[in-house]
Amino acid sequence: MATNKSAFSRRSFIKGMVGAGVAGLLPCRFLVPQAQAAAFDPEEFQVFRNACPRNCYDTCSIKTYVKDGVVRFIEGAPESTFTRGGLCVKGYAYTRRPYSPDRVKYPMVQDGRRSGKWRRVSWDEAMDKIARKILELKEQDGNLLGLGMTKYSGNFGITNYAVEGLMSSLGYTTRFVGTPCWPAGIDAQNYDMGNMWCNDPEDMVKSKYIIIWGANPAWCSVHTMKYIMEAKRRGAKVVVVDPVFTQTAAKGDVYWQPKTASDGALALGMARHILDKGMVDRNFTDNHGLGFGEFADYLRGNVTVEWAAEQSGIPAEEIRQVAEEFASADPATIWIGYGMQRHTNGGASVRSIDALVAMTGNVGKEGGGARYGHLQTWGFNYNAMIQQKPEGSVGFVGGAAKGEFDFTSGSEASYSDRTVNINKTAQNILDTKDPALRMLWVSCKNPFGQDFDRPKLEKAFDTLEMVVTVDQFFNETVANSDIVLPVTTLFEEWTVNASYWHYWLGLNEQAIKPMYEAKSNIEIGMALSRKMNELSPGSCTFPQEPDTREWMAKEFNQGIYDLFGIDDWTALKNGPVKAKLASSASWSTFQFGTPSGKYEFRSDICKDNGHMALPEYMEPRKSYDKFRLLTPHTKFAIHSQFLNLDWMQEYDKQPYLYMHPEAAAEKGIKDLDMVRVFNKVGEQKVVAKLTTNVAKDCLLIYEAWFGKGSTFNVQNLVDDESADMGEYKAGAPGVAIHDQFADVEKA
Ligand code: SF4
C-alpha cells in the first residue's frame, strides 16, 4: 500500500511542481491546479484544513485530501484570495514528508555522537534517560540553568510554543533568544514608526511604482508575485534592487545590482535628489513627521547623488531618474527584503529606505508603504507557553527582566530564565558559566543547518553532556545528538498559523494519525512531565493528559475572534479567514507608535540605544577576503527542510557555487569544475557554475541540506558577526549573514 500511495502522490507532486516552477516566472493565477482537480472526485476523500508552518511570507492555507487514512493530495485553499488554490514547490512536496523512508520513526539513542550507531528505544526509555539527566543537573547545580533550549521557526504552529512551556514547567532554564531572520529591520521600523506593520500585500495591485529591495518573491513569496504582476499590467513600474539577478529581477522594468551593503547610501542618494527637486510631501513631513528638517540638513551636508553612485555602483543619472519617478508616482511602495538587513549596517539601511517612503508621503497610504512585515494578527493567548515553574525553582539573578508569563512572587520574583543570543549559539555554549550549559534541548530548529560557524558549533556541542533533538529527519544536528525524538508533520497535529506578511488565519487539523511513533511537541511535553513526576513528584508542571484539541481552544480569545469575524476557532474548519481591516494600509490614521506619535525621522530612542538618531549612512563591514560570499535560501528549500526529500532532489540534485565568468577566468576555474571555497571560518568543496547573474566580486552558494550522506553546509563559511540592530525588540542583535567573505580555488 505504501508503494502505491507514494507513486500516486509523486505524480501529483510533479504536476504541482510544473505549476509552481512556472510560478517563479508568471502570475500565480497559473498556480490553480485545474489539471489535478479534474483527476479527482472530491467526494471520495475526507477533506482537512492544514496550514504551512514554515517560516515563509506566504503561510499558505492548505486543503488536504485523505483516503483510507493516507494523505493523497493537497492544494492551496481556494477560499483565501492570497493563496488562491496554489502552493509553492516546497508546499507540493509536503505529501512526501510523513511517508519519507528517511524519517525519524521512533525515539532513538546514539551510542557515540556522529557514530551513526543509533538504536531504537521506547518512549518510556527515552523519557527516563532525559528525566534522570534533568534531575541530575538540578541536584548537582542547585538549579536547571545548565539546561538550554534552542528553538526557532522550523514549525511556526502556535501550539509549538509548548516547547518553551515545557522548559518553564521544569524550572528556570537557559534560553537562546533573538531571531536570525529580521531583527535589525524590526528595530529600524520600531524606531521610525513605533512598530513593524506592513500594508496588506494584496493592495500592491494599487501601487503605481514598486521597488522590490533585496527580496526575491518569485522564489520566496510566489503568491505575492501575482499582485506585483497585476500592478504591472495596470501600468505600474517595477524596480528590483538585488546584488543577484534573480527571477524577480527578470520580471522587473529596471534592475539595479548595487554593491552589496550599499543600500543605505543608495536610498540616501535618492532622498537627496528628491529633496533638491522639491518633491518632498510637506503635508506628511510637517503634520505627521518629527525631525524631517534635521534629516534634510543631514542630506544637504553629507550626501550627494554622485557620492551615492560611487558607494553603490549605480550611475548617478539612474539614481536621479528612479528617485523622481518614485516621488511622483502615487502611490509608490518599497518592499524591504530581509536579506538586505542581514548586514552590520542593515538596520541603518532600513531606516534610510523607510525615510524615502515617508518623505514622499507614501506611509499610511493604500498601495504605498515601507513593507517589511507585521505581527498584527498574532494576538493569541500563547497558552502552550504559559506554565508555572515548580515550587522552589531557583533561577538566574540579575538577568533579563521577568517575562510576561512569569508568575513568581516574593524572593523568587528576582529569578529569571538565563538568556543568551541565538545568533551566537556556538560561542554561548562555550562561554556560559555558573553553571555551564550541560544539556541542550533542540526543537523546531537545525542549528547545524542554520546557525553560524559550523566548525565552532561542533566543538561546542562536544562540550555538552546530553543533546536531545526533536526532529523529523536525521540531519546534522541529530548526528550531533544523543537522543532523537520523532515529531509530527503538519498533517499529524493540531495547531493554528498566522502570517507575518498577509492577513489570513489558517487552521491546521490533524488529518492522519501520526506515522510510526511520532508525537507533537505538546505530547512530548506531556510524556516528559509524566516521567519527571514519576521519578520526582512535583518536578514538572506541564499538563500530562489533556486532548491536544483542548489546547487549540485555549489559544483563542475575543480579540482574535473580533479581528477575524468568527465566533469560535472551529469556524476555521470551513476555511481560512481574513482579518477585518479598516484599511489595507498600515498607519492609515497616522497615529504612530513612537513616543511623539509621529513618524520619527529623528528617533531619540534609537540614539539612546547607541545608534544614530537620524537615518544616517553607516559604513559596511570591512572585507576580510577576496570575494563577498552570499548564502541566501534556494527556491527548493528553507534551511535544511525539503531538499533532503528524494522528490525534490529530482529537480535540484546538488549544490553549486555561482560565480561570474570573468572572476572565474582569473582563478583558472571553468564551468562545472570542483572548487574549494575557503575563509577564516572553514571551507566547502562544491561544483562551480559560471553566470553573469552574480557580480564579479561575489560568490553565491544557496543554503540547503541535501539529505543523508551530504557533507555540504554553507555554515562552514559563515561567521556570527552581529548586525547593527535587533536587541531593542528581538532581545538580541541580528546576524550579518551577507557580510561574509571568502576565496576560491580549483579543488
Ligand atoms: S513554503 Fe511558503 S509558499 Fe510554500 S507552501 Fe509553505 S507557506 Fe506556501
PDB file of N, CA and C in Angstrom, residues 88-140:
ATOM      1  N   CYS A  88       3.686  26.538  -3.295  1.00  0.00           N
ATOM      2  CA  CYS A  88       4.985  26.592  -3.967  1.00  0.00           C
ATOM      3  C   CYS A  88       5.541  25.173  -4.123  1.00  0.00           C
ATOM      4  N   VAL A  89       6.687  25.051  -4.714  1.00  0.00           N
ATOM      5  CA  VAL A  89       7.264  23.721  -4.929  1.00  0.00           C
ATOM      6  C   VAL A  89       7.494  23.006  -3.601  1.00  0.00           C
ATOM      7  N   LYS A  90       7.851  23.753  -2.579  1.00  0.00           N
ATOM      8  CA  LYS A  90       8.089  23.123  -1.284  1.00  0.00           C
ATOM      9  C   LYS A  90       6.768  22.593  -0.722  1.00  0.00           C
ATOM     10  N   GLY A  91       5.741  23.411  -0.849  1.00  0.00           N
ATOM     11  CA  GLY A  91       4.431  23.011  -0.348  1.00  0.00           C
ATOM     12  C   GLY A  91       3.930  21.739  -1.011  1.00  0.00           C
ATOM     13  N   TYR A  92       4.104  21.647  -2.312  1.00  0.00           N
ATOM     14  CA  TYR A  92       3.625  20.440  -3.003  1.00  0.00           C
ATOM     15  C   TYR A  92       4.400  19.199  -2.581  1.00  0.00           C
ATOM     16  N   ALA A  93       5.602  19.398  -2.043  1.00  0.00           N
ATOM     17  CA  ALA A  93       6.399  18.246  -1.591  1.00  0.00           C
ATOM     18  C   ALA A  93       5.968  17.731  -0.223  1.00  0.00           C
ATOM     19  N   TYR A  94       5.048  18.446   0.417  1.00  0.00           N
ATOM     20  CA  TYR A  94       4.650  18.042   1.770  1.00  0.00           C
ATOM     21  C   TYR A  94       4.147  16.615   1.849  1.00  0.00           C
ATOM     22  N   THR A  95       3.461  16.173   0.815  1.00  0.00           N
ATOM     23  CA  THR A  95       2.861  14.842   0.925  1.00  0.00           C
ATOM     24  C   THR A  95       3.932  13.766   1.040  1.00  0.00           C
ATOM     25  N   ARG A  96       5.166  14.104   0.718  1.00  0.00           N
ATOM     26  CA  ARG A  96       6.246  13.134   0.867  1.00  0.00           C
ATOM     27  C   ARG A  96       6.759  13.074   2.306  1.00  0.00           C
ATOM     28  N   ARG A  97       6.650  14.153   3.015  1.00  0.00           N
ATOM     29  CA  ARG A  97       7.296  14.214   4.332  1.00  0.00           C
ATOM     30  C   ARG A  97       6.820  13.134   5.307  1.00  0.00           C
ATOM     31  N   PRO A  98       5.507  12.961   5.516  1.00  0.00           N
ATOM     32  CA  PRO A  98       5.141  11.944   6.517  1.00  0.00           C
ATOM     33  C   PRO A  98       5.536  10.529   6.101  1.00  0.00           C
ATOM     34  N   TYR A  99       5.624  10.306   4.781  1.00  0.00           N
ATOM     35  CA  TYR A  99       5.859   8.938   4.304  1.00  0.00           C
ATOM     36  C   TYR A  99       7.292   8.705   3.847  1.00  0.00           C
ATOM     37  N   SER A 100       8.157   9.688   4.042  1.00  0.00           N
ATOM     38  CA  SER A 100       9.542   9.530   3.588  1.00  0.00           C
ATOM     39  C   SER A 100      10.219   8.362   4.305  1.00  0.00           C
ATOM     40  N   PRO A 101      10.923   7.524   3.555  1.00  0.00           N
ATOM     41  CA  PRO A 101      11.635   6.417   4.221  1.00  0.00           C
ATOM     42  C   PRO A 101      12.753   6.901   5.126  1.00  0.00           C
ATOM     43  N   ASP A 102      13.160   8.168   4.953  1.00  0.00           N
ATOM     44  CA  ASP A 102      14.267   8.706   5.753  1.00  0.00           C
ATOM     45  C   ASP A 102      13.812   9.322   7.068  1.00  0.00           C
ATOM     46  N   ARG A 103      12.535   9.266   7.328  1.00  0.00           N
ATOM     47  CA  ARG A 103      12.009   9.940   8.502  1.00  0.00           C
ATOM     48  C   ARG A 103      12.493   9.291   9.804  1.00  0.00           C
ATOM     49  N   VAL A 104      12.631  10.108  10.847  1.00  0.00           N
ATOM     50  CA  VAL A 104      12.870   9.553  12.186  1.00  0.00           C
ATOM     51  C   VAL A 104      11.551   8.921  12.616  1.00  0.00           C
ATOM     52  N   LYS A 105      11.581   7.629  12.841  1.00  0.00           N
ATOM     53  CA  LYS A 105      10.314   6.915  13.076  1.00  0.00           C
ATOM     54  C   LYS A 105      10.046   6.648  14.560  1.00  0.00           C
ATOM     55  N   TYR A 106      11.114   6.469  15.322  1.00  0.00           N
ATOM     56  CA  TYR A 106      10.975   6.075  16.724  1.00  0.00           C
ATOM     57  C   TYR A 106      11.951   6.909  17.561  1.00  0.00           C
ATOM     58  N   PRO A 107      11.741   6.963  18.862  1.00  0.00           N
ATOM     59  CA  PRO A 107      12.793   7.520  19.705  1.00  0.00           C
ATOM     60  C   PRO A 107      14.044   6.664  19.536  1.00  0.00           C
ATOM     61  N   MET A 108      15.184   7.301  19.429  1.00  0.00           N
ATOM     62  CA  MET A 108      16.423   6.547  19.230  1.00  0.00           C
ATOM     63  C   MET A 108      17.546   7.154  20.055  1.00  0.00           C
ATOM     64  N   VAL A 109      18.458   6.294  20.448  1.00  0.00           N
ATOM     65  CA  VAL A 109      19.634   6.714  21.220  1.00  0.00           C
ATOM     66  C   VAL A 109      20.860   6.410  20.375  1.00  0.00           C
ATOM     67  N   GLN A 110      21.798   7.368  20.338  1.00  0.00           N
ATOM     68  CA  GLN A 110      23.018   7.153  19.570  1.00  0.00           C
ATOM     69  C   GLN A 110      24.171   6.816  20.536  1.00  0.00           C
ATOM     70  N   ASP A 111      24.831   5.728  20.273  1.00  0.00           N
ATOM     71  CA  ASP A 111      25.962   5.341  21.109  1.00  0.00           C
ATOM     72  C   ASP A 111      27.215   5.996  20.550  1.00  0.00           C
ATOM     73  N   GLY A 112      27.461   7.229  20.989  1.00  0.00           N
ATOM     74  CA  GLY A 112      28.622   7.986  20.497  1.00  0.00           C
ATOM     75  C   GLY A 112      28.197   8.967  19.427  1.00  0.00           C
ATOM     76  N   ARG A 113      28.345  10.258  19.717  1.00  0.00           N
ATOM     77  CA  ARG A 113      27.940  11.294  18.743  1.00  0.00           C
ATOM     78  C   ARG A 113      28.636  11.080  17.407  1.00  0.00           C
ATOM     79  N   ARG A 114      27.929  11.272  16.380  1.00  0.00           N
ATOM     80  CA  ARG A 114      28.410  11.161  14.986  1.00  0.00           C
ATOM     81  C   ARG A 114      28.861   9.742  14.635  1.00  0.00           C
ATOM     82  N   SER A 115      28.553   8.788  15.534  1.00  0.00           N
ATOM     83  CA  SER A 115      28.948   7.404  15.237  1.00  0.00           C
ATOM     84  C   SER A 115      27.954   6.765  14.269  1.00  0.00           C
ATOM     85  N   GLY A 116      26.743   7.283  14.259  1.00  0.00           N
ATOM     86  CA  GLY A 116      25.697   6.670  13.440  1.00  0.00           C
ATOM     87  C   GLY A 116      25.166   5.375  14.049  1.00  0.00           C
ATOM     88  N   LYS A 117      25.621   5.046  15.266  1.00  0.00           N
ATOM     89  CA  LYS A 117      25.147   3.812  15.921  1.00  0.00           C
ATOM     90  C   LYS A 117      23.872   4.115  16.698  1.00  0.00           C
ATOM     91  N   TRP A 118      22.805   4.200  15.959  1.00  0.00           N
ATOM     92  CA  TRP A 118      21.503   4.502  16.556  1.00  0.00           C
ATOM     93  C   TRP A 118      20.801   3.204  16.922  1.00  0.00           C
ATOM     94  N   ARG A 119      20.150   3.215  18.066  1.00  0.00           N
ATOM     95  CA  ARG A 119      19.314   2.059  18.405  1.00  0.00           C
ATOM     96  C   ARG A 119      17.954   2.558  18.870  1.00  0.00           C
ATOM     97  N   ARG A 120      16.961   1.804  18.458  1.00  0.00           N
ATOM     98  CA  ARG A 120      15.589   2.175  18.808  1.00  0.00           C
ATOM     99  C   ARG A 120      15.345   1.917  20.289  1.00  0.00           C
ATOM    100  N   VAL A 121      14.699   2.896  20.927  1.00  0.00           N
ATOM    101  CA  VAL A 121      14.283   2.709  22.321  1.00  0.00           C
ATOM    102  C   VAL A 121      12.798   3.057  22.418  1.00  0.00           C
ATOM    103  N   SER A 122      12.189   2.666  23.517  1.00  0.00           N
ATOM    104  CA  SER A 122      10.774   3.020  23.715  1.00  0.00           C
ATOM    105  C   SER A 122      10.686   4.475  24.151  1.00  0.00           C
ATOM    106  N   TRP A 123       9.514   5.051  24.012  1.00  0.00           N
ATOM    107  CA  TRP A 123       9.323   6.415  24.524  1.00  0.00           C
ATOM    108  C   TRP A 123       9.628   6.449  26.026  1.00  0.00           C
ATOM    109  N   ASP A 124       9.220   5.387  26.716  1.00  0.00           N
ATOM    110  CA  ASP A 124       9.446   5.371  28.162  1.00  0.00           C
ATOM    111  C   ASP A 124      10.942   5.398  28.475  1.00  0.00           C
ATOM    112  N   GLU A 125      11.709   4.615  27.730  1.00  0.00           N
ATOM    113  CA  GLU A 125      13.156   4.574  27.985  1.00  0.00           C
ATOM    114  C   GLU A 125      13.802   5.923  27.651  1.00  0.00           C
ATOM    115  N   ALA A 126      13.377   6.522  26.540  1.00  0.00           N
ATOM    116  CA  ALA A 126      13.937   7.825  26.157  1.00  0.00           C
ATOM    117  C   ALA A 126      13.615   8.871  27.218  1.00  0.00           C
ATOM    118  N   MET A 127      12.363   8.883  27.673  1.00  0.00           N
ATOM    119  CA  MET A 127      11.959   9.870  28.687  1.00  0.00           C
ATOM    120  C   MET A 127      12.694   9.628  30.001  1.00  0.00           C
ATOM    121  N   ASP A 128      12.922   8.370  30.321  1.00  0.00           N
ATOM    122  CA  ASP A 128      13.627   8.043  31.554  1.00  0.00           C
ATOM    123  C   ASP A 128      15.058   8.596  31.527  1.00  0.00           C
ATOM    124  N   LYS A 129      15.729   8.390  30.413  1.00  0.00           N
ATOM    125  CA  LYS A 129      17.107   8.903  30.287  1.00  0.00           C
ATOM    126  C   LYS A 129      17.127  10.425  30.418  1.00  0.00           C
ATOM    127  N   ILE A 130      16.202  11.063  29.719  1.00  0.00           N
ATOM    128  CA  ILE A 130      16.172  12.535  29.725  1.00  0.00           C
ATOM    129  C   ILE A 130      15.821  13.060  31.115  1.00  0.00           C
ATOM    130  N   ALA A 131      14.791  12.483  31.703  1.00  0.00           N
ATOM    131  CA  ALA A 131      14.338  12.965  33.017  1.00  0.00           C
ATOM    132  C   ALA A 131      15.426  12.787  34.068  1.00  0.00           C
ATOM    133  N   ARG A 132      16.105  11.654  34.031  1.00  0.00           N
ATOM    134  CA  ARG A 132      17.168  11.425  35.024  1.00  0.00           C
ATOM    135  C   ARG A 132      18.306  12.440  34.854  1.00  0.00           C
ATOM    136  N   LYS A 133      18.597  12.788  33.604  1.00  0.00           N
ATOM    137  CA  LYS A 133      19.665  13.779  33.379  1.00  0.00           C
ATOM    138  C   LYS A 133      19.238  15.148  33.910  1.00  0.00           C
ATOM    139  N   ILE A 134      17.985  15.504  33.672  1.00  0.00           N
ATOM    140  CA  ILE A 134      17.495  16.799  34.176  1.00  0.00           C
ATOM    141  C   ILE A 134      17.564  16.838  35.702  1.00  0.00           C
ATOM    142  N   LEU A 135      17.154  15.745  36.317  1.00  0.00           N
ATOM    143  CA  LEU A 135      17.187  15.694  37.787  1.00  0.00           C
ATOM    144  C   LEU A 135      18.627  15.726  38.305  1.00  0.00           C
ATOM    145  N   GLU A 136      19.532  15.099  37.561  1.00  0.00           N
ATOM    146  CA  GLU A 136      20.953  15.115  37.953  1.00  0.00           C
ATOM    147  C   GLU A 136      21.504  16.542  37.900  1.00  0.00           C
ATOM    148  N   LEU A 137      21.171  17.262  36.828  1.00  0.00           N
ATOM    149  CA  LEU A 137      21.606  18.662  36.690  1.00  0.00           C
ATOM    150  C   LEU A 137      21.129  19.492  37.885  1.00  0.00           C
ATOM    151  N   LYS A 138      19.860  19.292  38.196  1.00  0.00           N
ATOM    152  CA  LYS A 138      19.252  20.075  39.276  1.00  0.00           C
ATOM    153  C   LYS A 138      19.934  19.754  40.608  1.00  0.00           C
ATOM    154  N   GLU A 139      20.200  18.487  40.800  1.00  0.00           N
ATOM    155  CA  GLU A 139      20.842  18.035  42.037  1.00  0.00           C
ATOM    156  C   GLU A 139      22.262  18.626  42.145  1.00  0.00           C
ATOM    157  N   GLN A 140      23.002  18.555  41.053  1.00  0.00           N
ATOM    158  CA  GLN A 140      24.407  18.974  41.106  1.00  0.00           C
ATOM    159  C   GLN A 140      24.570  20.495  41.101  1.00  0.00           C
TER     160      GLN A 140
END
